[in-house]
């Protein structure tokens, strides 16, 4: 006979795990540590209610949970320092296009921006882990498609892609710090194209290396508008 766990005990266990974790934890991660039969959903809900309005809040990021400083207290953590690397204007534009149009090919990115992409822009975003190569488009030439990563969601504090902000919010968050190219628009995040309808998974196990990463990796990024 399974003994029903005390809800408060479950909450405390989840609280302890999240505070001690070096990175956000998913429900699966929590289940591996918690006693059998623990109601994780109820525990999370209880903790979110308990921490609502406090200096530390429980938030969901990329399908995982973490404690973070409340948004209205972020000013307390401000630190003046030199950033070792900032995204160029071209990289910001490219990242925004990938986020809102994924899965998207290099040619499609160029079509939206209205200019030819510099050879290093996508490599910079790949190196930073903000985008990834998703698959190959089922069109002549089978071009590589790109999409965002969980690191992108974590960096911008998004639970899912459906939480992508509108154009005004993007500018306020620093994701769009430029004059938009002609024809650029912000599609509905809920309308992102499903990968299975138009692309095949990228198979790198058989020695396949996407031509873009192979040809252009390491070349310096050039300003392109």
Coordinates of C-alpha atoms in Angstrom, one line a residue:
X1 CA 0.0 0.0 0.0
X2 CA 1.5 3.4 -1.1
X3 CA 1.4 6.1 1.6
X4 CA 0.2 9.4 0.3
X5 CA 3.0 12.0 0.5
X6 CA 2.5 15.2 2.5
X7 CA 2.0 18.0 -0.2
X8 CA 4.1 20.4 1.9
X9 CA 6.9 17.8 2.1
X10 CA 6.8 17.5 -1.7
X11 CA 7.0 21.3 -2.1
X12 CA 10.0 21.4 0.2
X13 CA 11.8 18.7 -1.7
X14 CA 11.2 20.5 -5.0
X15 CA 12.3 23.8 -3.5
X16 CA 15.5 22.2 -2.2
X17 CA 16.3 20.6 -5.5
X18 CA 15.7 23.8 -7.5
X19 CA 17.8 25.9 -5.2
X20 CA 20.7 23.5 -5.3
X21 CA 20.6 22.8 -9.1
X22 CA 23.1 24.5 -11.3
X23 CA 20.6 24.7 -14.2
X24 CA 16.8 24.6 -14.6
X25 CA 15.1 21.2 -13.9
X26 CA 12.3 19.5 -15.8
X27 CA 9.5 17.5 -14.3
X28 CA 11.4 14.3 -15.4
X29 CA 14.6 15.6 -13.6
X30 CA 12.5 16.2 -10.4
X31 CA 10.8 12.8 -10.6
X32 CA 14.1 11.0 -10.6
X33 CA 15.0 12.6 -7.2
X34 CA 11.6 12.7 -5.5
X35 CA 9.9 9.8 -3.7
X36 CA 7.6 7.6 -5.8
X37 CA 4.1 9.0 -6.0
X38 CA 5.1 12.6 -5.5
X39 CA 2.7 15.0 -7.2
X40 CA 5.1 17.2 -9.0
X41 CA 2.5 19.4 -10.7
X42 CA 0.8 20.2 -7.4
X43 CA 4.2 20.9 -5.8
X44 CA 5.2 23.3 -8.5
X45 CA 1.8 25.0 -8.4
X46 CA 2.1 25.4 -4.6
X47 CA 5.6 26.8 -4.8
X48 CA 4.6 29.3 -7.5
X49 CA 1.8 30.5 -5.4
X50 CA 4.0 30.7 -2.3
X51 CA 6.7 32.7 -4.1
X52 CA 4.4 35.0 -6.1
X53 CA 5.1 38.6 -5.4
X54 CA 8.3 37.8 -3.5
X55 CA 11.9 38.8 -4.4
X56 CA 12.5 35.3 -5.8
X57 CA 10.0 33.7 -8.2
X58 CA 9.6 30.2 -9.7
X59 CA 9.4 30.4 -13.5
X60 CA 9.3 28.0 -16.4
X61 CA 12.0 28.4 -19.0
X62 CA 12.2 26.1 -22.1
X63 CA 10.0 23.5 -20.3
X64 CA 12.1 23.5 -17.2
X65 CA 11.9 25.2 -13.8
X66 CA 14.2 27.6 -12.0
X67 CA 14.1 30.2 -9.3
X68 CA 15.1 33.7 -10.4
X69 CA 15.1 37.3 -9.2
X70 CA 11.7 39.0 -9.7
X71 CA 11.7 41.2 -12.8
X72 CA 10.9 44.4 -10.9
X73 CA 14.0 43.9 -8.7
X74 CA 16.4 43.3 -11.6
X75 CA 17.9 46.8 -11.1
X76 CA 19.4 45.6 -7.8
X77 CA 21.6 43.1 -9.8
X78 CA 22.8 45.6 -12.4
X79 CA 26.5 45.5 -12.8
X80 CA 28.6 47.6 -15.1
X81 CA 31.0 45.4 -17.0
X82 CA 32.5 45.0 -20.5
X83 CA 30.8 42.3 -22.5
X84 CA 33.4 40.1 -24.2
X85 CA 31.1 39.7 -27.2
X86 CA 27.9 41.4 -28.4
X87 CA 25.7 40.5 -31.3
X88 CA 26.2 42.6 -34.3
X89 CA 23.2 44.3 -36.0
X90 CA 23.3 41.7 -38.7
X91 CA 23.3 38.9 -36.1
X92 CA 20.4 40.4 -34.2
X93 CA 18.4 40.7 -37.4
X94 CA 19.2 37.1 -38.4
X95 CA 18.4 35.7 -34.9
X96 CA 15.0 37.5 -35.0
X97 CA 14.2 36.1 -38.5
X98 CA 15.2 32.5 -37.4
X99 CA 13.1 32.8 -34.3
X100 CA 9.9 33.9 -36.1
X101 CA 10.3 32.0 -39.4
X102 CA 11.8 28.7 -38.3
X103 CA 12.5 26.3 -39.9
X104 CA 14.3 28.7 -42.2
X105 CA 17.1 28.3 -44.7
X106 CA 19.9 30.8 -45.3
X107 CA 18.4 31.8 -48.6
X108 CA 15.1 32.6 -46.9
X109 CA 16.9 34.6 -44.3
X110 CA 18.5 36.7 -47.0
X111 CA 15.1 37.1 -48.7
X112 CA 13.5 38.5 -45.6
X113 CA 16.4 40.8 -44.7
X114 CA 16.8 42.0 -48.3
X115 CA 20.6 41.7 -48.3
X116 CA 23.1 38.8 -48.6
X117 CA 24.0 37.4 -45.3
X118 CA 27.7 37.6 -44.3
X119 CA 29.5 34.4 -44.1
X120 CA 30.1 34.5 -40.4
X121 CA 26.7 35.6 -39.0
X122 CA 25.1 32.2 -38.8
X123 CA 28.3 30.7 -37.5
X124 CA 28.4 33.2 -34.6
X125 CA 24.8 32.3 -33.6
X126 CA 25.6 28.6 -33.9
X127 CA 28.8 29.0 -31.8
X128 CA 26.8 30.9 -29.1
X129 CA 24.2 28.1 -29.1
X130 CA 21.3 30.4 -29.9
X131 CA 20.4 28.6 -33.1
X132 CA 20.9 25.0 -34.4
X133 CA 20.8 23.2 -37.7
X134 CA 17.4 21.4 -37.7
X135 CA 17.3 19.4 -40.9
X136 CA 17.2 19.6 -44.7
X137 CA 14.4 21.2 -46.6
X138 CA 12.6 18.9 -49.1
X139 CA 13.4 21.1 -52.0
X140 CA 16.1 21.0 -54.8
X141 CA 19.5 21.2 -53.3
X142 CA 18.1 20.1 -49.9
X143 CA 19.3 23.2 -48.1
X144 CA 20.0 23.1 -44.3
X145 CA 17.2 24.6 -42.1
X146 CA 17.8 26.6 -38.9
X147 CA 15.9 27.0 -35.7
X148 CA 16.4 28.3 -32.2
X149 CA 17.6 26.3 -29.2
X150 CA 16.6 26.0 -25.5
X151 CA 19.6 28.3 -24.8
X152 CA 17.7 31.0 -26.9
X153 CA 14.6 30.5 -24.7
X154 CA 16.6 30.7 -21.5
X155 CA 18.5 33.8 -22.6
X156 CA 15.3 35.7 -23.3
X157 CA 13.3 34.1 -20.4
X158 CA 10.7 32.4 -22.6
X159 CA 8.8 29.2 -21.6
X160 CA 8.1 28.3 -25.2
X161 CA 8.3 29.8 -28.7
X162 CA 4.6 30.7 -28.3
X163 CA 5.7 33.3 -25.8
X164 CA 7.8 35.2 -28.3
X165 CA 7.0 38.9 -28.0
X166 CA 5.6 41.2 -30.6
X167 CA 7.8 43.6 -32.5
X168 CA 7.5 46.4 -29.9
X169 CA 8.5 44.1 -27.1
X170 CA 11.4 42.7 -29.1
X171 CA 12.8 46.2 -29.5
X172 CA 12.4 46.9 -25.8
X173 CA 14.2 43.6 -24.9
X174 CA 17.1 44.5 -27.2
X175 CA 16.4 41.7 -29.7
X176 CA 15.7 44.2 -32.4
X177 CA 18.0 47.2 -32.2
X178 CA 17.9 48.4 -35.8
X179 CA 15.8 49.8 -38.5
X180 CA 13.8 46.9 -39.9
X181 CA 14.5 46.0 -43.6
X182 CA 11.7 46.4 -46.1
X183 CA 9.2 43.7 -46.0
X184 CA 10.1 42.4 -42.5
X185 CA 7.2 41.3 -40.4
X186 CA 6.6 39.4 -37.2
X187 CA 4.5 36.3 -37.8
X188 CA 2.3 34.7 -35.2
X189 CA 4.6 32.4 -33.1
X190 CA 1.7 29.9 -32.9
X191 CA 1.8 29.6 -36.6
X192 CA 5.4 28.4 -36.9
X193 CA 5.7 25.7 -39.5
X194 CA 5.9 22.1 -38.2
X195 CA 9.2 20.5 -39.1
X196 CA 7.8 17.2 -40.3
X197 CA 5.8 18.8 -43.1
X198 CA 8.7 20.1 -45.1
X199 CA 12.1 18.9 -43.8
X200 CA 14.0 15.8 -43.0
X201 CA 16.1 15.4 -39.8
X202 CA 19.8 16.3 -40.2
X203 CA 21.7 13.1 -39.9
X204 CA 25.3 13.7 -38.8
X205 CA 25.9 10.2 -37.6
X206 CA 27.0 9.0 -41.0
X207 CA 29.7 11.6 -41.5
X208 CA 27.4 14.2 -43.1
X209 CA 28.6 17.8 -42.5
X210 CA 26.4 20.6 -43.6
X211 CA 28.1 22.6 -46.3
X212 CA 27.5 26.0 -44.7
X213 CA 29.2 25.1 -41.4
X214 CA 32.1 23.4 -43.2
X215 CA 32.7 26.1 -45.8
X216 CA 32.3 29.2 -43.6
X217 CA 33.2 28.2 -40.0
X218 CA 35.8 30.5 -38.5
X219 CA 35.6 33.2 -41.1
X220 CA 35.3 36.7 -39.6
X221 CA 31.8 38.3 -39.6
X222 CA 31.4 41.2 -42.0
X223 CA 29.0 44.1 -41.7
X224 CA 26.2 43.6 -44.2
X225 CA 23.8 46.4 -43.5

